[in-house]
Short mmCIF file of C-alpha atoms in Angstrom, two decimals:
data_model
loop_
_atom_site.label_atom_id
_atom_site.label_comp_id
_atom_site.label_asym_id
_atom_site.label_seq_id
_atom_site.Cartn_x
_atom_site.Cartn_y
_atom_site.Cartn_z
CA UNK A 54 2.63 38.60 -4.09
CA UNK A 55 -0.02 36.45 -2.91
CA UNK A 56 -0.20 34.53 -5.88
CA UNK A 57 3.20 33.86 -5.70
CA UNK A 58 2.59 32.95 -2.27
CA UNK A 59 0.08 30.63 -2.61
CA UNK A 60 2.15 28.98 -5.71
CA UNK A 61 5.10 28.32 -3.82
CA UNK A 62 2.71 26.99 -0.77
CA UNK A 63 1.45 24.65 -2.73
CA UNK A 64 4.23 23.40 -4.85
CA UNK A 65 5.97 22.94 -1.49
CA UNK A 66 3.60 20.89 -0.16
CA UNK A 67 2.99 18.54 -3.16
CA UNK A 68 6.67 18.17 -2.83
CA UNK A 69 7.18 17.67 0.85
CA UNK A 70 4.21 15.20 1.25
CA UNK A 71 5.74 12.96 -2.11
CA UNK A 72 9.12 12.88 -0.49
CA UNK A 73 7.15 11.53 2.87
CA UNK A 74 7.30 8.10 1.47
CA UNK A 75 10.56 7.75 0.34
CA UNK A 76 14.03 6.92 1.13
CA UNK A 77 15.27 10.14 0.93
CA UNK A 78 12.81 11.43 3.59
CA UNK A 79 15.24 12.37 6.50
CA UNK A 80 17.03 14.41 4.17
CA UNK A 81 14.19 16.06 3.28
CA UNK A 82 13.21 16.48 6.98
CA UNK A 83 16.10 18.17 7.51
CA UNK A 84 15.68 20.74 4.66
CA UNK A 85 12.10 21.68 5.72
CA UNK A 86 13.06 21.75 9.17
CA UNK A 87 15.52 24.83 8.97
CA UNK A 88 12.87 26.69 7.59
CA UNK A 89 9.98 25.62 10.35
CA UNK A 90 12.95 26.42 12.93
CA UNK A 91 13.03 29.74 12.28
CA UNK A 92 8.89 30.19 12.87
CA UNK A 93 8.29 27.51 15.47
CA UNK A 94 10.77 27.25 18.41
CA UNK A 95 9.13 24.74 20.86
CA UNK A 96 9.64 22.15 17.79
CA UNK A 97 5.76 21.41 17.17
CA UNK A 98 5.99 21.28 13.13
CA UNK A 99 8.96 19.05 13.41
CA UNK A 100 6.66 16.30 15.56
CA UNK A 101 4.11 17.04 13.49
CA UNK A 102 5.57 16.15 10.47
CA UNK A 103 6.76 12.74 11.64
CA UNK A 104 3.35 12.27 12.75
CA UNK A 105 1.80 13.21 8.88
CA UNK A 106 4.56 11.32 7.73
CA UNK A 107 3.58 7.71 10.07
CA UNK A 108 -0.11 8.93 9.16
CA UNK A 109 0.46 8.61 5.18
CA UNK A 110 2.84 5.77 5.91
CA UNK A 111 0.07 3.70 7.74
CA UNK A 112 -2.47 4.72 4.68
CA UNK A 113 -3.15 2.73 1.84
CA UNK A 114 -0.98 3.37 -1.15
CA UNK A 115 -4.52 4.71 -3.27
CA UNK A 116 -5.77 6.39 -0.07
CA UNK A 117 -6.11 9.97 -2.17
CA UNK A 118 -7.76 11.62 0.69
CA UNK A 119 -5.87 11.03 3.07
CA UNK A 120 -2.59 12.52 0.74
CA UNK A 121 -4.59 15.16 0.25
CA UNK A 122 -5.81 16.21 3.41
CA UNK A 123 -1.76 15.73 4.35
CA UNK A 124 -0.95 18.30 1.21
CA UNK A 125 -3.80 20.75 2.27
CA UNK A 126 -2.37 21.01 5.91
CA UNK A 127 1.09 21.77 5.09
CA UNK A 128 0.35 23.87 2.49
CA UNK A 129 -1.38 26.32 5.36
CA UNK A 130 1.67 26.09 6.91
CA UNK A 131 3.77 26.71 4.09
CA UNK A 132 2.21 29.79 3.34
CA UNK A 133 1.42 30.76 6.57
CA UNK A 134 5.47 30.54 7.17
CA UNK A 135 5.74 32.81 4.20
CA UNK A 136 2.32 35.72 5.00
CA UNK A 137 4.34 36.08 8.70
CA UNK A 138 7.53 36.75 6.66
CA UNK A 139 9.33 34.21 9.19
CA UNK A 140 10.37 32.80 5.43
CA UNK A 141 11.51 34.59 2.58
CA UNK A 142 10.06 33.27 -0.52
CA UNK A 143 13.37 33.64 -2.10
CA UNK A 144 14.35 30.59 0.92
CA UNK A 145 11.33 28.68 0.68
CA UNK A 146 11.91 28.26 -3.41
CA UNK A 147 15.43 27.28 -2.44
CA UNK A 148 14.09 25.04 -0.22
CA UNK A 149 11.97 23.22 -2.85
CA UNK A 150 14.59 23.38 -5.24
CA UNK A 151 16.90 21.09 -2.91
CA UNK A 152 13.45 19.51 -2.11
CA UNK A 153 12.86 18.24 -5.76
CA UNK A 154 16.39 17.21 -6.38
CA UNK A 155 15.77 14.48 -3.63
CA UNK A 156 12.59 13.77 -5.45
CA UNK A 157 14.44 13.01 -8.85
CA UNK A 158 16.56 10.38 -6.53
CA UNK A 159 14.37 9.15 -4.45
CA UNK A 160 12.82 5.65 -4.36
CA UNK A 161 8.72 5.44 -3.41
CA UNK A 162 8.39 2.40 -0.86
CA UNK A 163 6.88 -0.52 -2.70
CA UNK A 164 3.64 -1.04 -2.91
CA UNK A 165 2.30 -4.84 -3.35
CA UNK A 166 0.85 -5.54 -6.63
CA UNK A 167 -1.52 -8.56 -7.14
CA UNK A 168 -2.56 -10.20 -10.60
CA UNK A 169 -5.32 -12.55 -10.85
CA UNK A 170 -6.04 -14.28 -14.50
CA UNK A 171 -9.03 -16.30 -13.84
CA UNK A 172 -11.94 -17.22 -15.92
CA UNK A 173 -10.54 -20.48 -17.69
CA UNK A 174 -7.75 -21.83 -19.01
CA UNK A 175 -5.48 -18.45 -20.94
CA UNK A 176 -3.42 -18.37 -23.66
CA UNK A 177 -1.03 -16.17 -24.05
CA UNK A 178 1.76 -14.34 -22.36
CA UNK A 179 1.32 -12.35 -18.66
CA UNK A 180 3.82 -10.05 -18.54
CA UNK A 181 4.74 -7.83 -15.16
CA UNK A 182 7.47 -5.53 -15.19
CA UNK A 183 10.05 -4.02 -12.34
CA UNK A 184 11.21 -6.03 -9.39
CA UNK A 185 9.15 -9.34 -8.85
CA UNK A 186 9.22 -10.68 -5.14
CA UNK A 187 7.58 -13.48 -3.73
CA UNK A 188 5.92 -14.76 -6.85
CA UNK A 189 3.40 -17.29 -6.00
CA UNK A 190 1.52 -19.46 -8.44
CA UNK A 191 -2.28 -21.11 -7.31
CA UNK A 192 -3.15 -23.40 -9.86
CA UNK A 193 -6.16 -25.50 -9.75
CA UNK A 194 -6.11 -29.49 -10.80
CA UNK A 195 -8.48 -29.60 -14.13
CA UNK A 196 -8.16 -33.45 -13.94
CA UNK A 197 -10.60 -33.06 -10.47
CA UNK A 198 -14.26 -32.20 -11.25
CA UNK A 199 -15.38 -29.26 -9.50
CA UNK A 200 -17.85 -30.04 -6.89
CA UNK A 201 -20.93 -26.88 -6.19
#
């Protein structure tokens, strides 16, 4: 039972902390809140995940650490929800189940990407895929020498 435990903690939390970032967060909010209702009636995970949530929205898109320190802390609470048997684990895998539907339609926030060809004059195509904002171009004048 543990081990199932600890597998649905986890997988939960993976889940919960993706969906952070995303569009589809309030709906996920709402699904993980019915479950922390039931354990936590002055409202404290509630505020707390908004508060992870700003956190990892405030990080840097790479900032690994701080996703994972996010993950490990509601996976204690995840499974801590489910050792107190204030959730079944037959609701918390429903739970993730509507959780990872919004995953499959979500959309991640966008994260700036920055290209720099340098080193001469180059050749050849530079091809970027997906949505392409705010394309800038800094060429230099070759005709100018370059003063050191």
């Amino acid at each position: 039972m543990e081990t199932e435990f600890a597998a649905l903690a986890a997988s939960g939390a993976t889940t919960l902390v993706s969906l952070m970032v995303t569009d589809s967060w309030t709906q996920a909010r709402a699904v993980i809140g019915r479950l922390f209702s039931r354990a936590d009636a002055g409202g404290t995970m509630i505020a707390d995940l908004d508060a992870t949530r700003t956190r990892l929205l405030a990080a840097d898109a790479g900032d690994a650490q701080a996703t994972r320190e996010i993950t490990d802390r509601w996976n204690t609470d995840l499974y801590r929800l489910l050792q107190t048997a204030s959730v079944t684990s037959a609701e918390l895998h429903e739970a993730l189940t509507s959780l990872r539907q919004l995953v499959n339609t979500s959309v991640a926030r966008p994260v700036p990407v920055y290209n720099n060809v340098n080193g001469g004059v180059q050749h050849g195509p530079v091809i970027q895929s997906g949505r392409i904002t705010g394309l800038t171009f800094h060429v230099r004048d070759t005709s100018v020498p370059v003063q050191d």
